[in-house]
């Protein structure tokens, strides 16, 4: 792997306009007819505010993405998700994953953009008083709460949201072969472990934090094959099913990179830093198909890893997963 990680925002820019970021692409061209979703615009906002040296275009898009997320929020704390190319909302507001991602994005703005923090916090507070029945939605929301607590450690709404997320996700089982709170691995799995890690750290609960490390250590072991990652496929995985499985999704690797970066920041344990670099390598071809998903020409990321190669379309979720992973790997490399 190259010693220096460089990040291209070119394809992210290509997929974006003055409303948000288009969800799908045909190869590298945005499929504008499919419109936008909060899931992806929230991811884009997190990525945008994470960049320590944003250029003019990224700064402008940060405001675009923030406006989109805020406009999706209803007065009762739920979020719309789907927005058509005519810019009208196409669904009823709910408390599914996009609700959690919306709160994660707003919390990230609170922590990383002081000039936008006051307004972002006001909107975060509206959504954060709600609770979702879905563990991943609550886990994404917990990441936003953790960001808010970085800026204001006394914020009670954020602390209560973290406690609720931790309780819903729950501890790993005591079975040595299955140190996970769910009977089956699904998608973006590592976000559950990361939510437990941030809850344990922020709430001063050592046992909870230890549970998060147990979960993440086990997941990393399950999703590693020899010298490369072999991550949970789109249909999930449980004991007894064949590995490797396909289609593997970049979002699974990005959530693992985020969680391992968090574990490294909290513990200083080198294994977690090595794992983040392994995630970066997965995009470059150190994977079960030996195929890079990073497109060096476009700056984008292919939509999935298949047994004989890759899905050549480069949609928003995959490209943002790539950039997010690169951001974590670059940051940890610079901290040598």
mmCIF file of C-alpha atoms in Angstrom:
data_model
loop_
_atom_site.group_PDB
_atom_site.id
_atom_site.type_symbol
_atom_site.label_atom_id
_atom_site.label_comp_id
_atom_site.label_asym_id
_atom_site.label_seq_id
_atom_site.Cartn_x
_atom_site.Cartn_y
_atom_site.Cartn_z
ATOM 1 C CA UNK A 1 0.000 0.000 0.000
ATOM 2 C CA UNK A 2 1.163 3.516 -0.725
ATOM 3 C CA UNK A 3 2.691 5.306 2.233
ATOM 4 C CA UNK A 4 0.574 8.383 1.627
ATOM 5 C CA UNK A 5 -3.178 8.156 1.169
ATOM 6 C CA UNK A 6 -4.607 10.794 -1.139
ATOM 7 C CA UNK A 7 -8.338 11.362 -1.309
ATOM 8 C CA UNK A 8 -10.221 12.420 -4.412
ATOM 9 C CA UNK A 9 -13.608 14.083 -4.010
ATOM 10 C CA UNK A 10 -14.059 14.255 -7.801
ATOM 11 C CA UNK A 11 -16.779 11.600 -8.064
ATOM 12 C CA UNK A 12 -18.572 12.876 -4.966
ATOM 13 C CA UNK A 13 -18.682 16.261 -6.695
ATOM 14 C CA UNK A 14 -19.856 14.625 -9.934
ATOM 15 C CA UNK A 15 -22.801 13.011 -8.158
ATOM 16 C CA UNK A 16 -23.771 16.221 -6.347
ATOM 17 C CA UNK A 17 -25.780 19.256 -7.388
ATOM 18 C CA UNK A 18 -27.292 22.250 -5.615
ATOM 19 C CA UNK A 19 -29.866 20.046 -3.855
ATOM 20 C CA UNK A 20 -27.914 17.014 -2.591
ATOM 21 C CA UNK A 21 -26.115 13.941 -3.880
ATOM 22 C CA UNK A 22 -27.766 11.569 -6.342
ATOM 23 C CA UNK A 23 -28.172 8.056 -4.983
ATOM 24 C CA UNK A 24 -27.374 5.961 -8.058
ATOM 25 C CA UNK A 25 -25.012 6.050 -11.017
ATOM 26 C CA UNK A 26 -24.751 4.174 -14.304
ATOM 27 C CA UNK A 27 -21.022 3.563 -14.337
ATOM 28 C CA UNK A 28 -19.810 7.063 -13.388
ATOM 29 C CA UNK A 29 -22.801 9.104 -14.584
ATOM 30 C CA UNK A 30 -25.405 10.072 -11.981
ATOM 31 C CA UNK A 31 -28.854 8.596 -12.567
ATOM 32 C CA UNK A 32 -30.702 11.802 -11.843
ATOM 33 C CA UNK A 33 -34.088 10.183 -12.457
ATOM 34 C CA UNK A 34 -33.676 8.122 -9.270
ATOM 35 C CA UNK A 35 -33.389 11.208 -7.085
ATOM 36 C CA UNK A 36 -31.864 11.573 -3.646
ATOM 37 C CA UNK A 37 -32.109 10.028 -0.193
ATOM 38 C CA UNK A 38 -31.246 11.253 3.295
ATOM 39 C CA UNK A 39 -29.219 8.070 3.855
ATOM 40 C CA UNK A 40 -26.655 9.214 1.288
ATOM 41 C CA UNK A 41 -26.846 12.973 1.836
ATOM 42 C CA UNK A 42 -26.249 12.427 5.556
ATOM 43 C CA UNK A 43 -23.238 10.243 4.746
ATOM 44 C CA UNK A 44 -21.978 12.966 2.441
ATOM 45 C CA UNK A 45 -22.360 15.585 5.160
ATOM 46 C CA UNK A 46 -20.369 13.469 7.633
ATOM 47 C CA UNK A 47 -17.601 13.031 5.054
ATOM 48 C CA UNK A 48 -17.622 16.734 4.171
ATOM 49 C CA UNK A 49 -17.198 17.986 7.734
ATOM 50 C CA UNK A 50 -14.553 15.363 8.495
ATOM 51 C CA UNK A 51 -12.218 16.810 5.878
ATOM 52 C CA UNK A 52 -9.681 18.944 7.783
ATOM 53 C CA UNK A 53 -8.730 21.077 4.755
ATOM 54 C CA UNK A 54 -11.915 21.522 2.683
ATOM 55 C CA UNK A 55 -11.721 23.459 -0.537
ATOM 56 C CA UNK A 56 -14.303 25.944 -1.777
ATOM 57 C CA UNK A 57 -16.437 23.318 -3.518
ATOM 58 C CA UNK A 58 -16.566 21.023 -0.494
ATOM 59 C CA UNK A 59 -17.464 23.925 1.782
ATOM 60 C CA UNK A 60 -20.308 24.903 -0.526
ATOM 61 C CA UNK A 61 -21.601 21.335 -0.656
ATOM 62 C CA UNK A 62 -21.479 21.105 3.133
ATOM 63 C CA UNK A 63 -24.173 23.775 3.268
ATOM 64 C CA UNK A 64 -26.148 22.031 0.494
ATOM 65 C CA UNK A 65 -26.066 18.711 2.338
ATOM 66 C CA UNK A 66 -26.949 20.350 5.659
ATOM 67 C CA UNK A 67 -29.921 22.154 4.118
ATOM 68 C CA UNK A 68 -31.123 18.847 2.649
ATOM 69 C CA UNK A 69 -30.929 17.009 5.989
ATOM 70 C CA UNK A 70 -32.653 19.853 7.836
ATOM 71 C CA UNK A 71 -35.443 20.001 5.258
ATOM 72 C CA UNK A 72 -36.066 16.262 5.738
ATOM 73 C CA UNK A 73 -36.658 16.687 9.469
ATOM 74 C CA UNK A 74 -40.266 17.065 10.612
ATOM 75 C CA UNK A 75 -41.398 18.980 13.677
ATOM 76 C CA UNK A 76 -42.079 15.730 15.535
ATOM 77 C CA UNK A 77 -38.483 14.523 15.112
ATOM 78 C CA UNK A 78 -38.881 12.034 12.273
ATOM 79 C CA UNK A 79 -37.144 12.292 8.881
ATOM 80 C CA UNK A 80 -38.276 11.845 5.326
ATOM 81 C CA UNK A 81 -35.803 9.775 3.303
ATOM 82 C CA UNK A 82 -36.685 9.714 -0.390
ATOM 83 C CA UNK A 83 -36.689 12.885 -2.481
ATOM 84 C CA UNK A 84 -37.451 12.859 -6.177
ATOM 85 C CA UNK A 85 -35.532 14.602 -8.908
ATOM 86 C CA UNK A 86 -38.373 17.164 -8.826
ATOM 87 C CA UNK A 87 -37.189 17.817 -5.232
ATOM 88 C CA UNK A 88 -40.449 16.802 -3.575
ATOM 89 C CA UNK A 89 -40.490 14.289 -0.709
ATOM 90 C CA UNK A 90 -41.860 10.950 -1.831
ATOM 91 C CA UNK A 91 -42.332 9.110 1.461
ATOM 92 C CA UNK A 92 -43.827 9.414 4.909
ATOM 93 C CA UNK A 93 -41.359 10.454 7.629
ATOM 94 C CA UNK A 94 -40.154 7.631 9.888
ATOM 95 C CA UNK A 95 -37.528 6.544 12.400
ATOM 96 C CA UNK A 96 -35.587 4.082 10.257
ATOM 97 C CA UNK A 97 -31.871 4.110 9.391
ATOM 98 C CA UNK A 98 -32.036 7.485 7.667
ATOM 99 C CA UNK A 99 -33.307 9.047 10.921
ATOM 100 C CA UNK A 100 -30.197 7.777 12.695
ATOM 101 C CA UNK A 101 -27.912 8.883 9.876
ATOM 102 C CA UNK A 102 -29.542 12.303 9.859
ATOM 103 C CA UNK A 103 -28.757 12.698 13.558
ATOM 104 C CA UNK A 104 -25.209 11.417 13.009
ATOM 105 C CA UNK A 105 -24.709 14.070 10.341
ATOM 106 C CA UNK A 106 -26.182 16.877 12.447
ATOM 107 C CA UNK A 107 -24.046 15.848 15.420
ATOM 108 C CA UNK A 108 -20.968 15.846 13.204
ATOM 109 C CA UNK A 109 -21.712 19.426 12.166
ATOM 110 C CA UNK A 110 -22.101 20.414 15.836
ATOM 111 C CA UNK A 111 -18.671 18.951 16.665
ATOM 112 C CA UNK A 112 -16.748 20.054 13.562
ATOM 113 C CA UNK A 113 -18.288 23.246 12.199
ATOM 114 C CA UNK A 114 -18.578 25.851 14.992
ATOM 115 C CA UNK A 115 -20.046 28.368 12.556
ATOM 116 C CA UNK A 116 -22.989 26.038 11.860
ATOM 117 C CA UNK A 117 -23.163 24.339 15.242
ATOM 118 C CA UNK A 118 -25.975 26.291 16.892
ATOM 119 C CA UNK A 119 -28.523 25.640 14.167
ATOM 120 C CA UNK A 120 -27.399 22.025 13.736
ATOM 121 C CA UNK A 121 -27.755 21.399 17.472
ATOM 122 C CA UNK A 122 -31.280 22.812 17.511
ATOM 123 C CA UNK A 123 -32.326 20.393 14.784
ATOM 124 C CA UNK A 124 -30.423 17.495 16.351
ATOM 125 C CA UNK A 125 -32.306 18.063 19.585
ATOM 126 C CA UNK A 126 -35.678 17.808 17.828
ATOM 127 C CA UNK A 127 -34.817 14.416 16.304
ATOM 128 C CA UNK A 128 -32.842 13.063 19.260
ATOM 129 C CA UNK A 129 -35.866 13.110 21.566
ATOM 130 C CA UNK A 130 -37.349 10.276 19.504
ATOM 131 C CA UNK A 131 -36.469 6.579 19.734
ATOM 132 C CA UNK A 132 -36.324 4.000 16.955
ATOM 133 C CA UNK A 133 -37.105 0.320 17.351
ATOM 134 C CA UNK A 134 -34.242 -0.540 14.979
ATOM 135 C CA UNK A 135 -30.793 -1.191 16.521
ATOM 136 C CA UNK A 136 -28.842 0.190 13.557
ATOM 137 C CA UNK A 137 -30.915 3.344 13.383
ATOM 138 C CA UNK A 138 -30.227 3.872 17.081
ATOM 139 C CA UNK A 139 -26.538 3.079 16.562
ATOM 140 C CA UNK A 140 -26.181 5.722 13.834
ATOM 141 C CA UNK A 141 -28.002 8.189 16.069
ATOM 142 C CA UNK A 142 -25.633 7.290 18.906
ATOM 143 C CA UNK A 143 -22.673 8.332 16.771
ATOM 144 C CA UNK A 144 -24.318 11.725 16.353
ATOM 145 C CA UNK A 145 -24.918 11.942 20.086
ATOM 146 C CA UNK A 146 -21.252 11.166 20.733
ATOM 147 C CA UNK A 147 -20.272 14.017 18.402
ATOM 148 C CA UNK A 148 -22.563 16.416 20.267
ATOM 149 C CA UNK A 149 -20.991 15.347 23.578
ATOM 150 C CA UNK A 150 -17.555 16.205 22.194
ATOM 151 C CA UNK A 151 -18.751 19.776 21.850
ATOM 152 C CA UNK A 152 -20.852 19.801 25.033
ATOM 153 C CA UNK A 153 -20.163 16.931 27.483
ATOM 154 C CA UNK A 154 -23.164 17.991 29.594
ATOM 155 C CA UNK A 155 -25.779 17.697 26.836
ATOM 156 C CA UNK A 156 -28.491 15.607 28.491
ATOM 157 C CA UNK A 157 -30.475 14.836 25.344
ATOM 158 C CA UNK A 158 -27.380 13.279 23.751
ATOM 159 C CA UNK A 159 -26.514 11.312 26.907
ATOM 160 C CA UNK A 160 -30.027 9.892 27.139
ATOM 161 C CA UNK A 161 -29.985 8.913 23.468
ATOM 162 C CA UNK A 162 -26.682 7.091 23.963
ATOM 163 C CA UNK A 163 -28.075 5.206 26.956
ATOM 164 C CA UNK A 164 -31.162 4.187 24.969
ATOM 165 C CA UNK A 165 -29.067 2.994 22.028
ATOM 166 C CA UNK A 166 -26.819 0.945 24.280
ATOM 167 C CA UNK A 167 -29.809 -0.681 25.976
ATOM 168 C CA UNK A 168 -31.503 -1.552 22.663
ATOM 169 C CA UNK A 169 -28.371 -3.028 21.065
ATOM 170 C CA UNK A 170 -27.466 -4.978 24.185
ATOM 171 C CA UNK A 171 -24.340 -6.958 25.103
ATOM 172 C CA UNK A 172 -22.770 -9.759 23.081
ATOM 173 C CA UNK A 173 -23.767 -13.332 23.875
ATOM 174 C CA UNK A 174 -21.502 -15.369 26.148
ATOM 175 C CA UNK A 175 -21.012 -17.992 23.439
ATOM 176 C CA UNK A 176 -17.349 -17.945 22.456
ATOM 177 C CA UNK A 177 -18.179 -18.698 18.814
ATOM 178 C CA UNK A 178 -20.748 -15.885 18.590
ATOM 179 C CA UNK A 179 -19.800 -12.724 20.509
ATOM 180 C CA UNK A 180 -22.546 -10.647 18.987
ATOM 181 C CA UNK A 181 -25.937 -9.352 20.200
ATOM 182 C CA UNK A 182 -27.859 -10.544 17.110
ATOM 183 C CA UNK A 183 -28.327 -14.120 15.830
ATOM 184 C CA UNK A 184 -27.131 -13.152 12.352
ATOM 185 C CA UNK A 185 -24.710 -10.601 10.944
ATOM 186 C CA UNK A 186 -26.516 -8.198 8.652
ATOM 187 C CA UNK A 187 -25.197 -4.911 7.186
ATOM 188 C CA UNK A 188 -22.962 -2.115 8.502
ATOM 189 C CA UNK A 189 -22.386 -4.506 11.379
ATOM 190 C CA UNK A 190 -19.537 -2.687 13.073
ATOM 191 C CA UNK A 191 -21.739 0.333 13.812
ATOM 192 C CA UNK A 192 -23.359 -1.695 16.593
ATOM 193 C CA UNK A 193 -19.976 -2.252 18.238
ATOM 194 C CA UNK A 194 -18.983 1.381 17.723
ATOM 195 C CA UNK A 195 -22.198 2.595 19.343
ATOM 196 C CA UNK A 196 -21.484 0.434 22.380
ATOM 197 C CA UNK A 197 -17.930 1.799 22.491
ATOM 198 C CA UNK A 198 -19.050 5.435 22.432
ATOM 199 C CA UNK A 199 -21.814 4.813 24.956
ATOM 200 C CA UNK A 200 -19.453 3.095 27.365
ATOM 201 C CA UNK A 201 -16.862 5.850 27.066
ATOM 202 C CA UNK A 202 -19.272 8.793 27.254
ATOM 203 C CA UNK A 203 -21.373 7.386 30.074
ATOM 204 C CA UNK A 204 -18.415 6.100 32.088
ATOM 205 C CA UNK A 205 -19.602 2.493 31.920
ATOM 206 C CA UNK A 206 -16.489 0.311 31.791
ATOM 207 C CA UNK A 207 -18.408 -2.929 31.319
ATOM 208 C CA UNK A 208 -20.306 -1.499 28.352
ATOM 209 C CA UNK A 209 -17.063 -0.276 26.801
ATOM 210 C CA UNK A 210 -15.487 -3.698 27.301
ATOM 211 C CA UNK A 211 -18.495 -5.294 25.594
ATOM 212 C CA UNK A 212 -17.940 -3.030 22.589
ATOM 213 C CA UNK A 213 -14.322 -4.127 22.316
ATOM 214 C CA UNK A 214 -15.337 -7.796 22.600
ATOM 215 C CA UNK A 215 -17.891 -7.373 19.825
ATOM 216 C CA UNK A 216 -15.497 -5.535 17.540
ATOM 217 C CA UNK A 217 -12.622 -7.946 18.145
ATOM 218 C CA UNK A 218 -14.869 -10.886 17.301
ATOM 219 C CA UNK A 219 -16.310 -9.205 14.203
ATOM 220 C CA UNK A 220 -12.866 -8.318 12.893
ATOM 221 C CA UNK A 221 -11.751 -11.922 13.355
ATOM 222 C CA UNK A 222 -14.835 -13.241 11.544
ATOM 223 C CA UNK A 223 -14.371 -10.766 8.683
ATOM 224 C CA UNK A 224 -10.655 -11.440 8.164
ATOM 225 C CA UNK A 225 -9.259 -14.242 5.986
ATOM 226 C CA UNK A 226 -5.494 -14.531 6.085
ATOM 227 C CA UNK A 227 -3.990 -11.188 5.081
ATOM 228 C CA UNK A 228 -7.181 -9.518 3.831
ATOM 229 C CA UNK A 229 -10.733 -8.701 4.802
ATOM 230 C CA UNK A 230 -13.516 -11.090 3.812
ATOM 231 C CA UNK A 231 -16.558 -9.173 4.930
ATOM 232 C CA UNK A 232 -20.159 -10.177 5.483
ATOM 233 C CA UNK A 233 -22.046 -10.253 2.160
ATOM 234 C CA UNK A 234 -25.244 -8.410 1.329
ATOM 235 C CA UNK A 235 -27.440 -11.339 2.459
ATOM 236 C CA UNK A 236 -25.769 -11.511 5.871
ATOM 237 C CA UNK A 237 -24.046 -14.447 7.526
ATOM 238 C CA UNK A 238 -24.289 -16.800 10.460
ATOM 239 C CA UNK A 239 -22.346 -19.815 11.691
ATOM 240 C CA UNK A 240 -22.340 -22.737 9.286
ATOM 241 C CA UNK A 241 -22.842 -20.733 6.106
ATOM 242 C CA UNK A 242 -20.154 -20.732 3.432
ATOM 243 C CA UNK A 243 -17.477 -18.048 3.288
ATOM 244 C CA UNK A 244 -16.495 -16.033 1.435
ATOM 245 C CA UNK A 245 -19.906 -14.675 0.558
ATOM 246 C CA UNK A 246 -20.808 -12.177 -2.159
ATOM 247 C CA UNK A 247 -22.000 -9.520 -3.011
ATOM 248 C CA UNK A 248 -19.760 -7.664 -0.491
ATOM 249 C CA UNK A 249 -20.678 -4.029 0.098
ATOM 250 C CA UNK A 250 -18.336 -1.061 0.702
ATOM 251 C CA UNK A 251 -20.586 0.144 3.541
ATOM 252 C CA UNK A 252 -19.592 -2.933 5.571
ATOM 253 C CA UNK A 253 -15.910 -2.038 5.244
ATOM 254 C CA UNK A 254 -16.496 1.654 5.984
ATOM 255 C CA UNK A 255 -18.366 0.874 9.212
ATOM 256 C CA UNK A 256 -15.562 -1.474 10.240
ATOM 257 C CA UNK A 257 -12.969 1.225 9.535
ATOM 258 C CA UNK A 258 -14.900 3.779 11.602
ATOM 259 C CA UNK A 259 -15.303 1.405 14.537
ATOM 260 C CA UNK A 260 -11.670 0.278 14.506
ATOM 261 C CA UNK A 261 -10.485 3.900 14.272
ATOM 262 C CA UNK A 262 -12.651 4.659 17.304
ATOM 263 C CA UNK A 263 -11.196 1.700 19.191
ATOM 264 C CA UNK A 264 -7.674 2.864 18.353
ATOM 265 C CA UNK A 265 -8.418 6.410 19.514
ATOM 266 C CA UNK A 266 -9.790 5.064 22.784
ATOM 267 C CA UNK A 267 -7.199 2.374 23.536
ATOM 268 C CA UNK A 268 -4.051 3.121 21.513
ATOM 269 C CA UNK A 269 -3.921 -0.594 20.636
ATOM 270 C CA UNK A 270 -1.998 -1.006 17.360
ATOM 271 C CA UNK A 271 -4.246 -3.846 16.195
ATOM 272 C CA UNK A 272 -7.078 -1.389 15.573
ATOM 273 C CA UNK A 273 -4.905 0.930 13.506
ATOM 274 C CA UNK A 274 -3.714 -2.049 11.460
ATOM 275 C CA UNK A 275 -7.358 -3.005 10.904
ATOM 276 C CA UNK A 276 -8.197 0.452 9.525
ATOM 277 C CA UNK A 277 -5.337 0.128 7.039
ATOM 278 C CA UNK A 278 -6.655 -3.345 6.125
ATOM 279 C CA UNK A 279 -10.009 -1.715 5.342
ATOM 280 C CA UNK A 280 -8.280 0.793 3.082
ATOM 281 C CA UNK A 281 -6.457 -2.065 1.347
ATOM 282 C CA UNK A 282 -9.768 -3.885 0.701
ATOM 283 C CA UNK A 283 -10.793 -1.065 -1.632
ATOM 284 C CA UNK A 284 -7.443 -1.314 -3.423
ATOM 285 C CA UNK A 285 -7.733 -5.019 -4.222
ATOM 286 C CA UNK A 286 -6.739 -6.874 -1.039
ATOM 287 C CA UNK A 287 -10.062 -8.726 -0.993
ATOM 288 C CA UNK A 288 -11.632 -12.092 -1.865
ATOM 289 C CA UNK A 289 -11.747 -11.337 -5.610
ATOM 290 C CA UNK A 290 -8.363 -9.617 -5.813
ATOM 291 C CA UNK A 291 -10.131 -6.703 -7.512
ATOM 292 C CA UNK A 292 -9.804 -2.992 -6.697
ATOM 293 C CA UNK A 293 -13.100 -1.219 -6.125
ATOM 294 C CA UNK A 294 -11.391 2.176 -6.115
ATOM 295 C CA UNK A 295 -11.479 3.766 -9.563
ATOM 296 C CA UNK A 296 -8.329 5.873 -9.745
ATOM 297 C CA UNK A 297 -9.601 7.725 -12.804
ATOM 298 C CA UNK A 298 -13.043 8.798 -11.576
ATOM 299 C CA UNK A 299 -12.248 8.961 -7.866
ATOM 300 C CA UNK A 300 -15.320 6.797 -7.302
ATOM 301 C CA UNK A 301 -15.934 3.343 -5.890
ATOM 302 C CA UNK A 302 -17.646 0.415 -7.543
ATOM 303 C CA UNK A 303 -20.899 -0.695 -5.947
ATOM 304 C CA UNK A 304 -19.983 -4.183 -4.801
ATOM 305 C CA UNK A 305 -17.463 -7.014 -4.827
ATOM 306 C CA UNK A 306 -18.598 -10.070 -6.767
ATOM 307 C CA UNK A 307 -17.001 -13.536 -7.134
ATOM 308 C CA UNK A 308 -15.485 -12.657 -10.502
ATOM 309 C CA UNK A 309 -14.914 -8.951 -10.052
ATOM 310 C CA UNK A 310 -17.028 -5.926 -9.256
ATOM 311 C CA UNK A 311 -20.252 -4.086 -9.964
ATOM 312 C CA UNK A 312 -19.048 -1.314 -12.261
ATOM 313 C CA UNK A 313 -21.665 1.246 -11.228
ATOM 314 C CA UNK A 314 -20.353 3.929 -8.856
ATOM 315 C CA UNK A 315 -23.206 5.164 -6.679
ATOM 316 C CA UNK A 316 -23.130 7.519 -3.724
ATOM 317 C CA UNK A 317 -23.143 4.968 -0.896
ATOM 318 C CA UNK A 318 -20.087 3.130 -2.228
ATOM 319 C CA UNK A 319 -18.095 6.245 -3.080
ATOM 320 C CA UNK A 320 -18.800 7.793 0.321
ATOM 321 C CA UNK A 321 -17.819 4.533 2.010
ATOM 322 C CA UNK A 322 -14.494 4.663 0.168
ATOM 323 C CA UNK A 323 -13.835 8.297 1.103
ATOM 324 C CA UNK A 324 -14.841 7.734 4.718
ATOM 325 C CA UNK A 325 -12.430 4.803 4.998
ATOM 326 C CA UNK A 326 -9.652 6.778 3.342
ATOM 327 C CA UNK A 327 -10.213 9.644 5.768
ATOM 328 C CA UNK A 328 -9.740 7.359 8.748
ATOM 329 C CA UNK A 329 -6.679 5.641 7.266
ATOM 330 C CA UNK A 330 -5.056 8.942 6.307
ATOM 331 C CA UNK A 331 -5.693 10.434 9.745
ATOM 332 C CA UNK A 332 -4.150 7.470 11.548
ATOM 333 C CA UNK A 333 -1.193 7.382 9.169
ATOM 334 C CA UNK A 334 -0.511 11.045 9.896
ATOM 335 C CA UNK A 335 -0.505 10.337 13.642
ATOM 336 C CA UNK A 336 2.519 8.066 13.407
#
